[in-house]
CSV table of C-alpha atoms and ligand atoms in Angstrom, one decimal:
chain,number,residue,atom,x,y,z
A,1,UNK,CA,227.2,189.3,115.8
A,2,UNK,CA,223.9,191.4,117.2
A,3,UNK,CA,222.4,188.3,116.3
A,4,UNK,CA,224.8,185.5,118.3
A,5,UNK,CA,224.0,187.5,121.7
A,6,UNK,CA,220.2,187.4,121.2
A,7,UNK,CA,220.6,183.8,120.5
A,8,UNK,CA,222.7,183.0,123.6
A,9,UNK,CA,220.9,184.9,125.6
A,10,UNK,CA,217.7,182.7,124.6
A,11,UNK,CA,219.8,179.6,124.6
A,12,UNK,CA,221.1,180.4,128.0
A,13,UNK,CA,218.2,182.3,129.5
A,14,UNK,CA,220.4,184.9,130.7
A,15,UNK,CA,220.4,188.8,130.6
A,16,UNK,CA,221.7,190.5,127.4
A,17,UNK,CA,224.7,191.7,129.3
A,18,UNK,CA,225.9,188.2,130.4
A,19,UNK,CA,225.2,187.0,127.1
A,20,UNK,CA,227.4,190.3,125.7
A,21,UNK,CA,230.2,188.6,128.0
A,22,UNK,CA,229.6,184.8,127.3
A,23,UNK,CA,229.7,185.9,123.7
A,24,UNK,CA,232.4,187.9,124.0
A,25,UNK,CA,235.0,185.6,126.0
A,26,UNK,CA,234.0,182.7,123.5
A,27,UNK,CA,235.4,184.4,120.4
A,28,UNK,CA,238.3,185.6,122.6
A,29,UNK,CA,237.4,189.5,122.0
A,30,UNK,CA,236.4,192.7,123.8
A,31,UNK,CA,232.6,193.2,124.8
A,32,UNK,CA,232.2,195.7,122.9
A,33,UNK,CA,233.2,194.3,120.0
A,34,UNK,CA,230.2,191.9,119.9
A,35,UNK,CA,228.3,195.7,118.5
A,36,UNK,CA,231.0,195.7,115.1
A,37,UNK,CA,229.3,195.2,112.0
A,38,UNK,CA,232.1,192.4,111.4
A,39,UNK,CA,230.7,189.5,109.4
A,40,UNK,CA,231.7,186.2,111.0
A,41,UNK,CA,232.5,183.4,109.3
A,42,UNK,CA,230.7,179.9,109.2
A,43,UNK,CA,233.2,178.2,110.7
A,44,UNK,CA,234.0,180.6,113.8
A,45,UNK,CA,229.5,180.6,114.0
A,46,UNK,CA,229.4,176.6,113.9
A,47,UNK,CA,232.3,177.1,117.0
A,48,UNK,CA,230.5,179.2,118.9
A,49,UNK,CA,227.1,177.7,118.3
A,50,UNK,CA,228.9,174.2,120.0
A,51,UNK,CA,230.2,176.5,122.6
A,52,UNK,CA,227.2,177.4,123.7
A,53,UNK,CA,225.3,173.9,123.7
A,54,UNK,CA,228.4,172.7,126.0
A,55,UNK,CA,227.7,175.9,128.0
A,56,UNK,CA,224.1,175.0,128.4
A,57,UNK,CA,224.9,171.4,129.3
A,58,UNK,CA,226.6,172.8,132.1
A,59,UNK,CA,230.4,172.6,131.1
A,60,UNK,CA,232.1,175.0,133.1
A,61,UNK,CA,233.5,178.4,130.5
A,62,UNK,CA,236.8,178.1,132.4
A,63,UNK,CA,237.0,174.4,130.5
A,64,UNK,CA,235.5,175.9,126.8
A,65,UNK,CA,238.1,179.2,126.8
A,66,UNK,CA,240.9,177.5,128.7
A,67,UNK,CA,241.3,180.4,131.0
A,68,UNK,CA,240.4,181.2,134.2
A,69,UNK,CA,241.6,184.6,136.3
A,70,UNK,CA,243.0,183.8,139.4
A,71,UNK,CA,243.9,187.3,141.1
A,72,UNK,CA,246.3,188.9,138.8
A,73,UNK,CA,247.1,186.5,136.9
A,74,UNK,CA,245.5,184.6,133.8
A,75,UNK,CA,246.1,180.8,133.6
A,76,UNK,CA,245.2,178.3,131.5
A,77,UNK,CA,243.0,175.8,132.5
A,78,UNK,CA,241.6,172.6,130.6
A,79,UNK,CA,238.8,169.6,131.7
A,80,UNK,CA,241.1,167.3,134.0
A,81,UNK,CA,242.1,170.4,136.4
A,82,UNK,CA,240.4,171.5,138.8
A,83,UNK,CA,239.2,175.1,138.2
A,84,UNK,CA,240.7,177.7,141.3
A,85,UNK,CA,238.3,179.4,143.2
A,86,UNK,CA,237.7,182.7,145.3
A,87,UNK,CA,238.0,181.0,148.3
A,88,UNK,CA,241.7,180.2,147.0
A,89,UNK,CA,242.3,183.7,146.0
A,90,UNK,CA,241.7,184.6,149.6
A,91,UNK,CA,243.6,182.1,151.0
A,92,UNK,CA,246.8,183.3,149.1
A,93,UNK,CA,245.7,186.9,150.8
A,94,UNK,CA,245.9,185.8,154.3
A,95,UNK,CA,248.9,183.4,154.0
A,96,UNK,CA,250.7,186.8,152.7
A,97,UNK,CA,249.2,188.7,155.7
A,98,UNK,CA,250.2,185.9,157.8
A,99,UNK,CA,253.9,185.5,157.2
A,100,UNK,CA,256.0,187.7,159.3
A,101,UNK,CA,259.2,187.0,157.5
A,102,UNK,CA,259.6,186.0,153.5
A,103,UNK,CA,260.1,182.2,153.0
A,104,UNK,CA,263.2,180.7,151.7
A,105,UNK,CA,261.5,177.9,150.8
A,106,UNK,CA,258.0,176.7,149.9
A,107,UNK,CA,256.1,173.9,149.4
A,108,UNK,CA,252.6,174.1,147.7
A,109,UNK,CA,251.1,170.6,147.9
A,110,UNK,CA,248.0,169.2,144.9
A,111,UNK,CA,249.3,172.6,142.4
A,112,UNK,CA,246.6,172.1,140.2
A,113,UNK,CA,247.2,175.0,137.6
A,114,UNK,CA,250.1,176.1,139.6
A,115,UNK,CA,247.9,179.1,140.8
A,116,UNK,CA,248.9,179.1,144.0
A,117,UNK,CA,252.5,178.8,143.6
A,118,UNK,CA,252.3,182.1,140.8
A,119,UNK,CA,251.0,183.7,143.5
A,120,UNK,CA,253.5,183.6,146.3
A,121,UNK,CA,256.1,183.4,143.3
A,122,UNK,CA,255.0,187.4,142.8
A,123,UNK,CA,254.5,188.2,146.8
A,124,UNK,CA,257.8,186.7,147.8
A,125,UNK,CA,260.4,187.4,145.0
A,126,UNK,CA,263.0,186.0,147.3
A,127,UNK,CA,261.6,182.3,147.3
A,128,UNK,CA,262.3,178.7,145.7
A,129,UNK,CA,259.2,176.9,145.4
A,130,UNK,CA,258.5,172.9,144.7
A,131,UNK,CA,255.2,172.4,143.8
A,132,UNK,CA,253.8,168.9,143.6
A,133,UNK,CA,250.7,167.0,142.1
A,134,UNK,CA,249.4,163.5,141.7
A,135,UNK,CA,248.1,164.6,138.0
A,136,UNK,CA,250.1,164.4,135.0
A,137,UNK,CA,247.5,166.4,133.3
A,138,UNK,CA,247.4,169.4,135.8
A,139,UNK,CA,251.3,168.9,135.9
A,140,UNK,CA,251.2,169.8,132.1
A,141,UNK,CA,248.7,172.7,133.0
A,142,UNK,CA,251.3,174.0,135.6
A,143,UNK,CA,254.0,174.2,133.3
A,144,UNK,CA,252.2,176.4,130.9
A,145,UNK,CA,251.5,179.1,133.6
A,146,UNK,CA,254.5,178.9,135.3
A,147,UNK,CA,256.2,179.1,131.7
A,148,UNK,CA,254.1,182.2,131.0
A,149,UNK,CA,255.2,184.1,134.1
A,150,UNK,CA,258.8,183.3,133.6
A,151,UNK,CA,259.2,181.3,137.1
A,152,UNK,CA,260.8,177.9,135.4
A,153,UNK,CA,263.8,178.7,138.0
A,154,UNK,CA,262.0,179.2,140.7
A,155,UNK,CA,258.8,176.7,140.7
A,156,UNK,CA,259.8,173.2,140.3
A,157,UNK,CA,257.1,170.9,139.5
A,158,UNK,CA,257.3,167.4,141.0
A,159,UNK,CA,254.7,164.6,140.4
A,160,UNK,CA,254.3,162.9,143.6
A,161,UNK,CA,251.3,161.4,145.2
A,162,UNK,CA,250.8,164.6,148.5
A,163,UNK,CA,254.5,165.2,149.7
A,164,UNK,CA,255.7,161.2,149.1
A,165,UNK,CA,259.4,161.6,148.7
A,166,UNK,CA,260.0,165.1,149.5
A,167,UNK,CA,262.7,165.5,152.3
A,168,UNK,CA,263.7,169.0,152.3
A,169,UNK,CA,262.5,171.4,155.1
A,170,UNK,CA,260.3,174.3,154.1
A,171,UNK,CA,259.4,177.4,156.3
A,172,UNK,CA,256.0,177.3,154.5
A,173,UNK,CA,253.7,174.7,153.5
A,174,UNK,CA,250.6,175.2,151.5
A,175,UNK,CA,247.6,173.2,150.4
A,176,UNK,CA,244.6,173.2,148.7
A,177,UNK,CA,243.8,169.5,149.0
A,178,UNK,CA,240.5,167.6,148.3
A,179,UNK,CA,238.3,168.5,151.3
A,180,UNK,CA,234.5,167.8,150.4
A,181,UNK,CA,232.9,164.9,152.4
A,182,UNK,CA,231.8,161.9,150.5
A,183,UNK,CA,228.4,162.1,151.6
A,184,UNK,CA,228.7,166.0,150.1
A,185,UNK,CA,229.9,165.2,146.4
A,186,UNK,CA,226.2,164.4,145.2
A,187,UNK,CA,225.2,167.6,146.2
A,188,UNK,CA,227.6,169.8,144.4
A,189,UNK,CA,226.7,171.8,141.4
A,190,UNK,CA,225.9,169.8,138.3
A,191,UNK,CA,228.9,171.7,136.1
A,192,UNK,CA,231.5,170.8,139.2
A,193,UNK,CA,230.3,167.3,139.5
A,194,UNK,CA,230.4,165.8,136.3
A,195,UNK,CA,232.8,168.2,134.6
A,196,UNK,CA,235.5,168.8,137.5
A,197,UNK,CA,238.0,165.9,138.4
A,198,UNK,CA,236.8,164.1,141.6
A,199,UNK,CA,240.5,163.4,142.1
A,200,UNK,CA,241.1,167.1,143.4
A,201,UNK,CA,237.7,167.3,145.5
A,202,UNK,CA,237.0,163.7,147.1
A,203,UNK,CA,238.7,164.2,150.7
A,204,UNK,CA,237.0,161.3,151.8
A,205,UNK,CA,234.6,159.9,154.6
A,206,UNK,CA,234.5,163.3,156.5
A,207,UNK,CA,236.6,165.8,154.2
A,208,UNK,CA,239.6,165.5,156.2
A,209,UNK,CA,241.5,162.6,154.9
A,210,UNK,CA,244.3,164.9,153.0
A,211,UNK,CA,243.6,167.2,155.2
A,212,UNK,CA,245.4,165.2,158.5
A,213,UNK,CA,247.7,162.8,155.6
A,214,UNK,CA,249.3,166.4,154.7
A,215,UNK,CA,249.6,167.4,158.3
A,216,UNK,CA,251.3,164.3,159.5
A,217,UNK,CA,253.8,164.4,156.8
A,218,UNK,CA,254.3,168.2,156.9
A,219,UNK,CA,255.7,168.2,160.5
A,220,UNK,CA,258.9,166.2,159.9
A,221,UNK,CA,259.9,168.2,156.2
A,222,UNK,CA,258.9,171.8,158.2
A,223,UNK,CA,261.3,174.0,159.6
A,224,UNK,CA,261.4,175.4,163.4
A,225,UNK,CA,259.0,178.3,163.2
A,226,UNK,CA,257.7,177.2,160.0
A,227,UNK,CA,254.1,177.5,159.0
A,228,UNK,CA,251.5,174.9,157.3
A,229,UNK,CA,248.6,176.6,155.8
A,230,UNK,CA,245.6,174.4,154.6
A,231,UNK,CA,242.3,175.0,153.0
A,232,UNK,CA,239.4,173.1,154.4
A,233,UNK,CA,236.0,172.4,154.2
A,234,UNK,CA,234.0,174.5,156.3
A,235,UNK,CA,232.2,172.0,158.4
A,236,UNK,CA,235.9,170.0,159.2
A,237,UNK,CA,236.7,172.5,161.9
A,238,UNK,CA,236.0,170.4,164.9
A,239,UNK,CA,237.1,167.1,164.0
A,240,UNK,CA,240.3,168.8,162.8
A,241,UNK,CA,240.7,170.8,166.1
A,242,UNK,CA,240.5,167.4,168.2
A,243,UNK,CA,242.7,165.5,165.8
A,244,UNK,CA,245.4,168.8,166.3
A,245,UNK,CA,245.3,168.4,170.1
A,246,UNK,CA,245.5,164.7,170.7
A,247,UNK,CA,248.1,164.0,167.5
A,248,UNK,CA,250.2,167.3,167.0
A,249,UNK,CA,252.0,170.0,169.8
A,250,UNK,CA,251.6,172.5,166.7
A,251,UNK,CA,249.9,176.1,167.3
A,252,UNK,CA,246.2,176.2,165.1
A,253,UNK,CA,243.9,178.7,164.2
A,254,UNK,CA,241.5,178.6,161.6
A,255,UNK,CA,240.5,181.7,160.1
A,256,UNK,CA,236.9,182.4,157.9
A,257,UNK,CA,236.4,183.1,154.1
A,258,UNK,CA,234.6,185.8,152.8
A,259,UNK,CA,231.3,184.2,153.1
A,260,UNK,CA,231.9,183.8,157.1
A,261,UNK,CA,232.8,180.0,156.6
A,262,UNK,CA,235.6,178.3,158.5
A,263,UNK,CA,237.7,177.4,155.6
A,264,UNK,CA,241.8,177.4,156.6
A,265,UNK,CA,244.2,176.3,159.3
A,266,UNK,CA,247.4,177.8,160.1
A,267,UNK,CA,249.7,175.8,162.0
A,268,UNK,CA,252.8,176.6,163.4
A,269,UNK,CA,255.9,174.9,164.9
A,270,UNK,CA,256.8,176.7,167.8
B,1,LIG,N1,235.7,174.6,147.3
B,1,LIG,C1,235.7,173.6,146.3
B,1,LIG,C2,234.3,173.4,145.8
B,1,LIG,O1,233.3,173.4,146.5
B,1,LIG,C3,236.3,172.3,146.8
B,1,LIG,C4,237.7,172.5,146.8
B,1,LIG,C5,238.5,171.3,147.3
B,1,LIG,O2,238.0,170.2,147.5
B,1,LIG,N2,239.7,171.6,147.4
B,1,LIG,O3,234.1,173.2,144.6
């Protein structure tokens, strides 16, 4: 295998240590195993040797493994779902921070893998979540994660297009919706643009099309003292804070990722 990690790393024009890793997570094994004296077989070489061409064509490795870590947990992920990010990861931090009291009841809005729900799921044992998507295929995905952290009873997946249909009120109300401007989806990264579905980042003219749907719809389904927490682009602050004050009496704030970028809004019904 000596051989397969000088080859990637030519292929790829990456260090030997990231090709030790690419090498590594495409046959599923430990780094250090890509050092064993293990013959490998023509079929598992042919495999890998496709891996990497896909790799080099930009495919994201989330999409050629079908994992992806997403703080503790490890979920699978396949082309059709959007892929969760760091920003994400954070964002399930601060809502945690954020919430005084445990939610009975939550509502995670565009699931995706389910990632956000497993999280809150773990942070707040006490709580019955209903998770919805517009995607059969990242319903499917869902399933498969929630199934492998034994939360069937307490996530229930609903395929709905946003929060169409859903009348129950929740005390907390996440969302990860589609928030890159239209103008902005050119511009993204090759292996996001052509390999991740345009379903999940499209938010429209400015960004903020889900962004003020899900708000608008989240006030009559939220509790008193309830909480809506929403990631956002990081140039939607503005037109978001003047849409708040001339359309809503809730209580904002937005709060910055970890790269100093205006990325979430917490709003509460006082
Ligand atoms: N942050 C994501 C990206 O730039 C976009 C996420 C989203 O639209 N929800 O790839």
């Amino acid at each position: 295998m000596r051989e397969l990690v000088t080859r990637v790393r030519d292929t790829l024009c990456v260090e030997r240590r990231e090709a030790e890793l690419i090498v590594a997570a495409l046959l599923d094994r430990p780094r250090f195993s890509v050092y064993f004296n293990e013959p490998i077989d023509d079929r598992a070489r042919t495999l890998l040797v496709m891996k990497v061409a896909q790799l080099k064509q930009g495919v994201p490795i989330e999409y050629i493994t079908n994992r992806t870590q997403f703080l503790d947990y490890q979920l699978c992920v396949h082309p059709g779902v959007f892929i969760p990010r760091t920003e994400t990861e954070y964002f399930v931090e601060l809502i945690i921070k954020k919430t005084k009291r445990p939610p009975d009841s939550i509502l995670d809005v565009g699931t995706g893998t389910g990632a956000i729900s497993i999280a809150l799921a773990h942070a707040f044992p006490s709580s019955t979540i209903i998770a919805t998507d517009i995607s059969e295929n990242a319903l499917t995905c869902a399933r498969t994660n929630i199934a492998r952290y034994r939360l069937i009873q307490r996530i229930h997946l609903v395929r709905t297009d946003m929060l169409k249909g859903l009348a129950a009120p929740f005390d907390l109300i996440v969302s990860n919706p589609p928030y890159v401007p239209r103008s902005r989806l050119h511009s993204l990264p090759k292996s996001v643009k052509y390999y991740e579905p345009l379903i999940a980042l499209n938010g429209g003219e400015d960004g903020t099309k889900f962004t003020k749907v899900l708000i608008e719809n989240s006030v009559p389904v939220m509790k008193d003292r309830g909480c809506i927490a929403i990631e956002i682009d990081e140039e939607a602050e503005s037109d978001l804070t003047d849409y708040l004050k001339t359309n809503t009496c809730l209580h904002y704030s937005f709060k910055k990722d970890l790269f100093q970028k205006s990325r979430y809004v917490f709003l509460e019904k006082r």
